[in-house]
PDB file of C-alpha atoms in Angstrom:
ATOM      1  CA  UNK A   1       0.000   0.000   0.000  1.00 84.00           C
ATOM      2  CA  UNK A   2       1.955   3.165  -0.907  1.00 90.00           C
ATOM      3  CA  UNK A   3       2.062   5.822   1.711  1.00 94.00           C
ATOM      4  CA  UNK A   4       3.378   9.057   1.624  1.00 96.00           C
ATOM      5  CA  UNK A   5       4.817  11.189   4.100  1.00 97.00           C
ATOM      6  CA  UNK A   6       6.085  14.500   3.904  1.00 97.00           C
ATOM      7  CA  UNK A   7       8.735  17.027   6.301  1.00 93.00           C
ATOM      8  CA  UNK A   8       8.420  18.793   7.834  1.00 93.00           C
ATOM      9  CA  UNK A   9       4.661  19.543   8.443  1.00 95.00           C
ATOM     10  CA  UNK A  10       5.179  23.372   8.858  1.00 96.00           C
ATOM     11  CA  UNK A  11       8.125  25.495   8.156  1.00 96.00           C
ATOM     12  CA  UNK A  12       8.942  29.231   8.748  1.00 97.00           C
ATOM     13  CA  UNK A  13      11.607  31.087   7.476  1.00 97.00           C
ATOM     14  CA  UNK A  14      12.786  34.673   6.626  1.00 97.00           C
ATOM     15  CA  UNK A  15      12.316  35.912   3.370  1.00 98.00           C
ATOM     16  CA  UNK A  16      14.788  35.524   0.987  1.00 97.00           C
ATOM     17  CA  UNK A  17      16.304  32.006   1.935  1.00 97.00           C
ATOM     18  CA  UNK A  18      16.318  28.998  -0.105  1.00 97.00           C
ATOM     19  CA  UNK A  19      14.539  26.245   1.754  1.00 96.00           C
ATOM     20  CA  UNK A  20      14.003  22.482   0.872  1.00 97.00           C
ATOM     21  CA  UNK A  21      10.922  20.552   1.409  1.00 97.00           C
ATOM     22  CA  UNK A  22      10.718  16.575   1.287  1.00 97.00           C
ATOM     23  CA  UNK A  23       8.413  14.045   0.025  1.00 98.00           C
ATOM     24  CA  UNK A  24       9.260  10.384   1.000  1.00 98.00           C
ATOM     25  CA  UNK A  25       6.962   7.169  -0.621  1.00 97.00           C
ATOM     26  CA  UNK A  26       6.698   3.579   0.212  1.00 95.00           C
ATOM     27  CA  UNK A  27       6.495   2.181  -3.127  1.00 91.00           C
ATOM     28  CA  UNK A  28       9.405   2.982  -5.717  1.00 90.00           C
ATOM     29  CA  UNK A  29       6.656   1.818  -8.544  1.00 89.00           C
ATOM     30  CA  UNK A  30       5.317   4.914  -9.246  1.00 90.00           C
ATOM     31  CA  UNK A  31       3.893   6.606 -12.576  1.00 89.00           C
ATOM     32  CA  UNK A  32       4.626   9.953 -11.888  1.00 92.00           C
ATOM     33  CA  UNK A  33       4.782  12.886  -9.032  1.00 95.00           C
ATOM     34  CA  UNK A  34       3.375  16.059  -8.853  1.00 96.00           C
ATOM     35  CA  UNK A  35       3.506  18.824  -6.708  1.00 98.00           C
ATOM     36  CA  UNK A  36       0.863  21.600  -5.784  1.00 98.00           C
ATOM     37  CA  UNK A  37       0.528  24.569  -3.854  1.00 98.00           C
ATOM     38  CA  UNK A  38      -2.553  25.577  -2.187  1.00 97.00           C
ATOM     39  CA  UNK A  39      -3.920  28.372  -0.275  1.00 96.00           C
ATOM     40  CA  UNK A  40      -6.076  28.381   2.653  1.00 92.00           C
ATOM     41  CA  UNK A  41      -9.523  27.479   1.936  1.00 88.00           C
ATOM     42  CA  UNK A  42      -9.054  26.950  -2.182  1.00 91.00           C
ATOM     43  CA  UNK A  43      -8.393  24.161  -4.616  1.00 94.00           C
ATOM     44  CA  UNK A  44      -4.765  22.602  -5.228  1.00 96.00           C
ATOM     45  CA  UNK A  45      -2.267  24.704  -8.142  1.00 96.00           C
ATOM     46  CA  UNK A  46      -0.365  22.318  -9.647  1.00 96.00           C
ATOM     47  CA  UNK A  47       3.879  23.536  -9.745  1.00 97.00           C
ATOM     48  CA  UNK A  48       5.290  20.824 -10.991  1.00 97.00           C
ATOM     49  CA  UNK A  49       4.951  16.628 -12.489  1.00 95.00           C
ATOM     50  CA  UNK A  50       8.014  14.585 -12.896  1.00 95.00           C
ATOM     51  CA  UNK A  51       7.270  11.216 -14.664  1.00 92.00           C
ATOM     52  CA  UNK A  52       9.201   8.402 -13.478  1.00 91.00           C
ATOM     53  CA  UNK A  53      11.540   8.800 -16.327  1.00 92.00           C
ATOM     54  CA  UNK A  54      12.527  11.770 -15.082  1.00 94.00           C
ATOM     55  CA  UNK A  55      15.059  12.845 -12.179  1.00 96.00           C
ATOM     56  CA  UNK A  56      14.027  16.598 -12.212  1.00 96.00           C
ATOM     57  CA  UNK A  57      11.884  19.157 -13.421  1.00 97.00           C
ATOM     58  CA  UNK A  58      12.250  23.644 -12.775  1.00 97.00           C
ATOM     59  CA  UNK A  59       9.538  25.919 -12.934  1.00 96.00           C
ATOM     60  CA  UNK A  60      11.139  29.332 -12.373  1.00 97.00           C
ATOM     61  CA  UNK A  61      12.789  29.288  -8.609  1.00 98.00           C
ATOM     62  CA  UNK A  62      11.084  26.186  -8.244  1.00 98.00           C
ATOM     63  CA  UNK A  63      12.937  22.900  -8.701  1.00 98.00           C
ATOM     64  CA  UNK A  64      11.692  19.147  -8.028  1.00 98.00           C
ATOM     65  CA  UNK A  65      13.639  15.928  -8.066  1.00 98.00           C
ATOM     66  CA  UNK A  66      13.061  12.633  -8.076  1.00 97.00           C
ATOM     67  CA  UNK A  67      14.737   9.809  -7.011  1.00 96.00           C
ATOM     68  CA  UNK A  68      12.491   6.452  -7.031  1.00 93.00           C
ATOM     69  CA  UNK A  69      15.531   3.764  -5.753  1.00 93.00           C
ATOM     70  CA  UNK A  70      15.398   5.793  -2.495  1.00 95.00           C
ATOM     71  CA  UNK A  71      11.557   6.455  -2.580  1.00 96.00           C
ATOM     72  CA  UNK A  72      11.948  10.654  -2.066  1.00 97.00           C
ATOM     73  CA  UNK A  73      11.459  13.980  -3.822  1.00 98.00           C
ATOM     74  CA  UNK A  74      12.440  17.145  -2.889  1.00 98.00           C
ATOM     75  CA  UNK A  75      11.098  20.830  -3.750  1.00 98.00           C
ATOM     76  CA  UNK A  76      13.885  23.088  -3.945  1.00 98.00           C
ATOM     77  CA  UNK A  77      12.123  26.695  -3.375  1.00 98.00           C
ATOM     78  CA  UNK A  78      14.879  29.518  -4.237  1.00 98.00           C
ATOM     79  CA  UNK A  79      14.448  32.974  -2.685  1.00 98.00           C
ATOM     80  CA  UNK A  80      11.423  32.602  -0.896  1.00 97.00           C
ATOM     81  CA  UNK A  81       8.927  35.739  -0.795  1.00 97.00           C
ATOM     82  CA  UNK A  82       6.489  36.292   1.568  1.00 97.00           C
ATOM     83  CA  UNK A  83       3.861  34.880  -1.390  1.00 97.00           C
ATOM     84  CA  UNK A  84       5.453  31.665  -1.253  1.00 98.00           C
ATOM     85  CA  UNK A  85       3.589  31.372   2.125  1.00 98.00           C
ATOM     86  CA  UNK A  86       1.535  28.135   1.598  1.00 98.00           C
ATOM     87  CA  UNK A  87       0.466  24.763   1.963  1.00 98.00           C
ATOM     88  CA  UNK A  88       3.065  22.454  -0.767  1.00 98.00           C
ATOM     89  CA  UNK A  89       1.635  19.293  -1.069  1.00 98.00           C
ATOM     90  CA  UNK A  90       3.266  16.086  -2.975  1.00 97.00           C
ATOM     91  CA  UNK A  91       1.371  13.237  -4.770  1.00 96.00           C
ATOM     92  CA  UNK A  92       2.089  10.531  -6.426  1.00 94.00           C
ATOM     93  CA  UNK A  93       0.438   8.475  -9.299  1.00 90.00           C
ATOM     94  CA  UNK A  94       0.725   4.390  -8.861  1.00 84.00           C
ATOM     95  CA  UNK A  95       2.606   2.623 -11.709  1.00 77.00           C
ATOM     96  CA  UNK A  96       2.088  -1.277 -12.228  1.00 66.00           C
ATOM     97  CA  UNK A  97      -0.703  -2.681 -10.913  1.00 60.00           C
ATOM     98  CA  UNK A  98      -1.304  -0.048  -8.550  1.00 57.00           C
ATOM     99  CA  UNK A  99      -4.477   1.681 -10.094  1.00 65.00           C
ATOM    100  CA  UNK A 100      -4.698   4.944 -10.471  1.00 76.00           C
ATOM    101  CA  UNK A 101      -5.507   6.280  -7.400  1.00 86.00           C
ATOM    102  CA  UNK A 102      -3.303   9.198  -6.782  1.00 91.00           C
ATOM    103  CA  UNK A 103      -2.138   9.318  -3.404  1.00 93.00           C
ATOM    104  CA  UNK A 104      -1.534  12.552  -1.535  1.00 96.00           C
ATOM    105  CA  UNK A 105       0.994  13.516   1.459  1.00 97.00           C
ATOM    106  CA  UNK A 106      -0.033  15.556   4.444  1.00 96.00           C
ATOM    107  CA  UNK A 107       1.279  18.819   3.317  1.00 97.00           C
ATOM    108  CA  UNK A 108       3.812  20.915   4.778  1.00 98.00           C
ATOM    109  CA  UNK A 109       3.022  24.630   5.797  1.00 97.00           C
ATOM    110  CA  UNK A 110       5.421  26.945   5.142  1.00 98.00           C
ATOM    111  CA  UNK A 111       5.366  30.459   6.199  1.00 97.00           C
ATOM    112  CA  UNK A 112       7.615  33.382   4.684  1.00 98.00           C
ATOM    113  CA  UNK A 113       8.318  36.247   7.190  1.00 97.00           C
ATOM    114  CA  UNK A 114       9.205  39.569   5.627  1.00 95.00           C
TER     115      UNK A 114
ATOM    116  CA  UNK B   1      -9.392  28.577 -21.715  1.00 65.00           C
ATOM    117  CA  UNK B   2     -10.967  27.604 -18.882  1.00 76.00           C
ATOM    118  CA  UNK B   3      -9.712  25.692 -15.841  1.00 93.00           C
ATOM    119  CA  UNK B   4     -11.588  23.031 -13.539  1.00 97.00           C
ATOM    120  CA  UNK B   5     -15.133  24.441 -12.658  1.00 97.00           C
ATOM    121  CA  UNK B   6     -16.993  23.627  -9.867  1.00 98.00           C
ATOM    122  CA  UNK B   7     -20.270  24.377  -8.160  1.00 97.00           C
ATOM    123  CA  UNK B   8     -21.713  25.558  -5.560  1.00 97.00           C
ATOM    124  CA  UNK B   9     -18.598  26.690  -3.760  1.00 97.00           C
ATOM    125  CA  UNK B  10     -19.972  26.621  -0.275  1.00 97.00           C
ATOM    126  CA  UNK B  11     -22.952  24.892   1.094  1.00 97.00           C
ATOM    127  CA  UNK B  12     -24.456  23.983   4.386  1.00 98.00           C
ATOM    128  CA  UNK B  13     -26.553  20.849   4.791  1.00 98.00           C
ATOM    129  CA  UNK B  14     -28.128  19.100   7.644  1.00 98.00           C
ATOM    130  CA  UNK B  15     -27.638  15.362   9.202  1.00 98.00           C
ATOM    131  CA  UNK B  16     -29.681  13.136   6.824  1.00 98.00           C
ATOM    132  CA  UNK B  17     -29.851  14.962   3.891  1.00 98.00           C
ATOM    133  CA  UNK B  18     -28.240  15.011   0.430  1.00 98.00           C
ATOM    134  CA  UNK B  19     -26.006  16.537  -1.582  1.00 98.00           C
ATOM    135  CA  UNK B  20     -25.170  16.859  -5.378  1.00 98.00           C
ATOM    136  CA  UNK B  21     -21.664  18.565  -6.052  1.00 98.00           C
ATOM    137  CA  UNK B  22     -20.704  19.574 -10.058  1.00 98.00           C
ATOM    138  CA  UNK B  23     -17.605  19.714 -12.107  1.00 98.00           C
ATOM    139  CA  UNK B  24     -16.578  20.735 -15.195  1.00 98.00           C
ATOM    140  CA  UNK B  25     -13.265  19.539 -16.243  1.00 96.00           C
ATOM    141  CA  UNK B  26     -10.565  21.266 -18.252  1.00 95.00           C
ATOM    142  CA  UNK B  27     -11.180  22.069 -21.881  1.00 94.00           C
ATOM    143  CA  UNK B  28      -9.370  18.544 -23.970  1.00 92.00           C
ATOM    144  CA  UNK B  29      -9.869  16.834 -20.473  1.00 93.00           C
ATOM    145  CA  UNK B  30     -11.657  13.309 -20.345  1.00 93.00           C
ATOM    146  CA  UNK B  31     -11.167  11.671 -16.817  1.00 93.00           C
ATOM    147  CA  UNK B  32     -12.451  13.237 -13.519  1.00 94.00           C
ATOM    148  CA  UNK B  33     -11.383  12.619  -9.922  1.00 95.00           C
ATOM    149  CA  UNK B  34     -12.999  13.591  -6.830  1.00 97.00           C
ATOM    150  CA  UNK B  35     -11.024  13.647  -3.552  1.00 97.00           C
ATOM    151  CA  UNK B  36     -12.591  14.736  -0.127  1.00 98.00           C
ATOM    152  CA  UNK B  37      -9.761  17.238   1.957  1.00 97.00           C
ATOM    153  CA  UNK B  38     -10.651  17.284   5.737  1.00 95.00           C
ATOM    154  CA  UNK B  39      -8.844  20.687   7.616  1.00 91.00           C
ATOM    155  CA  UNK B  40      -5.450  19.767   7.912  1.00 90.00           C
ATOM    156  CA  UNK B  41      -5.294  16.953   5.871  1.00 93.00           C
ATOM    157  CA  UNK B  42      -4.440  15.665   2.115  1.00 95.00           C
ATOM    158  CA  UNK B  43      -6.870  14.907  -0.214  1.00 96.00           C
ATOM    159  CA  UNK B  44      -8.408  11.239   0.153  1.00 96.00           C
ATOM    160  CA  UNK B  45      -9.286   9.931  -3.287  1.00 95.00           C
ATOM    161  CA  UNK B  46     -12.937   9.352  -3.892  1.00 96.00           C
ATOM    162  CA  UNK B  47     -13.524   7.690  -6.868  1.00 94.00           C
ATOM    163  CA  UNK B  48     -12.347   8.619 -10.530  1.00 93.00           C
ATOM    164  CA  UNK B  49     -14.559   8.186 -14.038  1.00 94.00           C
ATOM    165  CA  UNK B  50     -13.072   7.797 -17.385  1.00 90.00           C
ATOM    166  CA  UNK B  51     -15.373   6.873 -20.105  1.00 90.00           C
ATOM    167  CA  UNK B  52     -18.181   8.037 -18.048  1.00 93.00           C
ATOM    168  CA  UNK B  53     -17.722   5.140 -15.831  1.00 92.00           C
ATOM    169  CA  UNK B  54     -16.370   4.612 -12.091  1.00 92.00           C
ATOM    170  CA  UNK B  55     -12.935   2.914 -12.981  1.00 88.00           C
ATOM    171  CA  UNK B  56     -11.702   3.386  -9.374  1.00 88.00           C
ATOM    172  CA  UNK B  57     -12.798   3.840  -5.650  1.00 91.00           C
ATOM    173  CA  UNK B  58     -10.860   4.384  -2.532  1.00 92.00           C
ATOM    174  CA  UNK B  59     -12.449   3.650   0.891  1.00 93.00           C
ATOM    175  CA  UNK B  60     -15.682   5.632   0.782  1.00 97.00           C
ATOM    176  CA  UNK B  61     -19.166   4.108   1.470  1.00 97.00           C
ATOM    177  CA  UNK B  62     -21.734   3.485  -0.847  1.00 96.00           C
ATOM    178  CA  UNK B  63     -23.403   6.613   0.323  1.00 98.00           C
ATOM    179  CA  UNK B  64     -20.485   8.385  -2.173  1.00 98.00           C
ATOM    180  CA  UNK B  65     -21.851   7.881  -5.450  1.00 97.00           C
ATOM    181  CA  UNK B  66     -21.097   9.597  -8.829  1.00 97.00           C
ATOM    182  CA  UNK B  67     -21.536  10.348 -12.735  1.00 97.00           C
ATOM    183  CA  UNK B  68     -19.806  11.406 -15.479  1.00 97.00           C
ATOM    184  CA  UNK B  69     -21.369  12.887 -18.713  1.00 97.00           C
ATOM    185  CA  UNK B  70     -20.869  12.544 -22.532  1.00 96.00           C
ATOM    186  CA  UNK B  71     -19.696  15.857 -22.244  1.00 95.00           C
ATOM    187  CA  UNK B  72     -16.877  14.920 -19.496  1.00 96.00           C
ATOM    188  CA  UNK B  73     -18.483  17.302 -16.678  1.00 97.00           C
ATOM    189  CA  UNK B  74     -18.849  14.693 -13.597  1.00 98.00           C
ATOM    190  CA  UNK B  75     -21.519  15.136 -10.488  1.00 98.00           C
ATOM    191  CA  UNK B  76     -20.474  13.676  -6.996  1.00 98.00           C
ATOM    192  CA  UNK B  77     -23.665  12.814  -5.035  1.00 98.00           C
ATOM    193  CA  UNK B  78     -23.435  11.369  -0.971  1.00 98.00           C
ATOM    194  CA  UNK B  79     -26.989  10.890   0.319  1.00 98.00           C
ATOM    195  CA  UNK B  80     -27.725  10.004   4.277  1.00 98.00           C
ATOM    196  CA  UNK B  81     -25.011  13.068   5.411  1.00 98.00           C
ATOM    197  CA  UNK B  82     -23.079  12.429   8.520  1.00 98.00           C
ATOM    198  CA  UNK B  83     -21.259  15.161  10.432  1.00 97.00           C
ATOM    199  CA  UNK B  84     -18.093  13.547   9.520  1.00 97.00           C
ATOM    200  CA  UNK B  85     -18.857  14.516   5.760  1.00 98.00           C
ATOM    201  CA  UNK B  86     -18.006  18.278   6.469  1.00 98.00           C
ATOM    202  CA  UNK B  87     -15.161  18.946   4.122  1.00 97.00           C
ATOM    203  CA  UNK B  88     -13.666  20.619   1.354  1.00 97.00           C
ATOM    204  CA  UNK B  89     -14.528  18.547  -1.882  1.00 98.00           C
ATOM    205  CA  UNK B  90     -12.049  18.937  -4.704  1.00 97.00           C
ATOM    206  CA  UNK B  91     -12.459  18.049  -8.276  1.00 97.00           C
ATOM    207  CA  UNK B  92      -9.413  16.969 -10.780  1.00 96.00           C
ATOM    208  CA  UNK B  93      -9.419  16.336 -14.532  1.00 95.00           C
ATOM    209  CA  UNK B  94      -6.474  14.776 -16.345  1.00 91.00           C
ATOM    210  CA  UNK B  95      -6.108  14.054 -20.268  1.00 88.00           C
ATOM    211  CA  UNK B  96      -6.200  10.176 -19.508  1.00 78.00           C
ATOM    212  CA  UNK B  97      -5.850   8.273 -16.295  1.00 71.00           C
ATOM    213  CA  UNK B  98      -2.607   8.607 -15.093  1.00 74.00           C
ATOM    214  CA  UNK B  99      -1.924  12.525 -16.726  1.00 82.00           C
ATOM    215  CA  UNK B 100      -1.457  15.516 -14.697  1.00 89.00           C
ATOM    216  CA  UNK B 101      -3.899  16.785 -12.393  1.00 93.00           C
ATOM    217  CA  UNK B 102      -5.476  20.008 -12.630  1.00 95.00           C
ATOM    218  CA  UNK B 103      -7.835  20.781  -9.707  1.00 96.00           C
ATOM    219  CA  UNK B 104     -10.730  23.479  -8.918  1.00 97.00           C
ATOM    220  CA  UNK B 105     -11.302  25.611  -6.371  1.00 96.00           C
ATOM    221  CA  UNK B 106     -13.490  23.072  -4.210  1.00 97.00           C
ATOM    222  CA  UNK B 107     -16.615  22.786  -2.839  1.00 98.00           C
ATOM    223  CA  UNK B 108     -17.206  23.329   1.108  1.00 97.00           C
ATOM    224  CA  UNK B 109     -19.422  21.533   2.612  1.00 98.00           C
ATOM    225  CA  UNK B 110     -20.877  22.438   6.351  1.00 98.00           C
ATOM    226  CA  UNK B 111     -22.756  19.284   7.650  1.00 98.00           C
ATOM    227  CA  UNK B 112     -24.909  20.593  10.721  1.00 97.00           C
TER     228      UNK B 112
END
């Protein structure tokens, strides 16, 4: 049963510095990840989808890698700005004969002081 | 070009009643997935329809029930409402079952 797990759950930091946040999964068979952004109270932006193929994928100061052998993906956020402040969620899409229920992480909070 | 739509965006219901929520997926999308987002939480997967048929289901009761169109637009209906059922109700369409998700901007539902 895939599970995914994500650190830290919240996250503050001054604006300005790069920050990391981490997406771990149980099952390395996976189709592909994604990773959204939302804001309090509204639906899920999507930032960035790596396919399994894939090791990384940037989006402006945005950059996601992937590394299935170790079950873990990281969003690199550069310069953060107090608009950064949000919940990032990860998700991943089941490969094999895992369906396609895509399953979603927690979420980690992070807030960007100015 | 328009995004995921969905409607209503908030409603309050009482214990025992029913509910019909509506989505309109993203123009050139053809699968929809609804997922139910409790505060604090990640979005549990509901069910998804391709092909206007329910081709998966994650662990919600019968009383979750759905439809998709000829059109692609998808309804998500849960009769016999249970406190528990208060949450934020997300809709995602894909091009295909396993593309990338695109989601709206929910529908909140107050059980009282």
């Amino acid at each position: 049963k895939q599970e995914v797990t994500q650190i830290p759950a919240a996250l503050s930091v001054p604006e300005g510095e790069n920050l990391v946040l981490n997406c771990s999964f149980t099952d390395s068979a996976i189709y592909n990840l994604q990773w959204f952004r939302q804001d309090p109270g509204k639906g899920l932006t999507s930032l960035l989808l790596i396919q399994s193929s894939q090791r990384e994928q940037t989006s402006g100061r945005l950059n996601a890698s992937l590394d299935k052998s170790s079950g873990r993906s990281t969003l690199y956020i550069a310069a953060s700005q107090p608009g950064d402040s949000a919940t990032y969620l990860c998700a991943v899409a089941p490969g094999g004969t895992g369906g396609f229920k895509t399953i979603f992480g927690a979420g980690t909070r992070l807030f960007v002081k100015a | 070009d328009a995004g995921v739509t969905q409607s209503p965006t908030h409603l309050i219901k009482t214990r025992g009643q029913q509910v019909t929520l509506r989505c309109s997926p993203k123009s050139g999308h053809d699968t929809v997935s609804w997922y139910q987002q409790a505060l604090g939480q990640g979005p549990q997967f509901i069910f998804q329809y391709y092909e206007e048929e329910e081709r998966q289901r994650g662990n919600f009761p019968d009383r979750f029930s759905g439809h998709q169109f000829p059109n692609y637009s998808s309804e998500l209906n849960v009769n016999a409402l249970l406190l528990g059922d208060s949450a934020l109700y997300l809709c995602a369409s894909s091009f295909g079952r396993t593309g990338e998700l695109f989601f709206g901007e929910g529908s909140r539902l107050t059980v009282l």
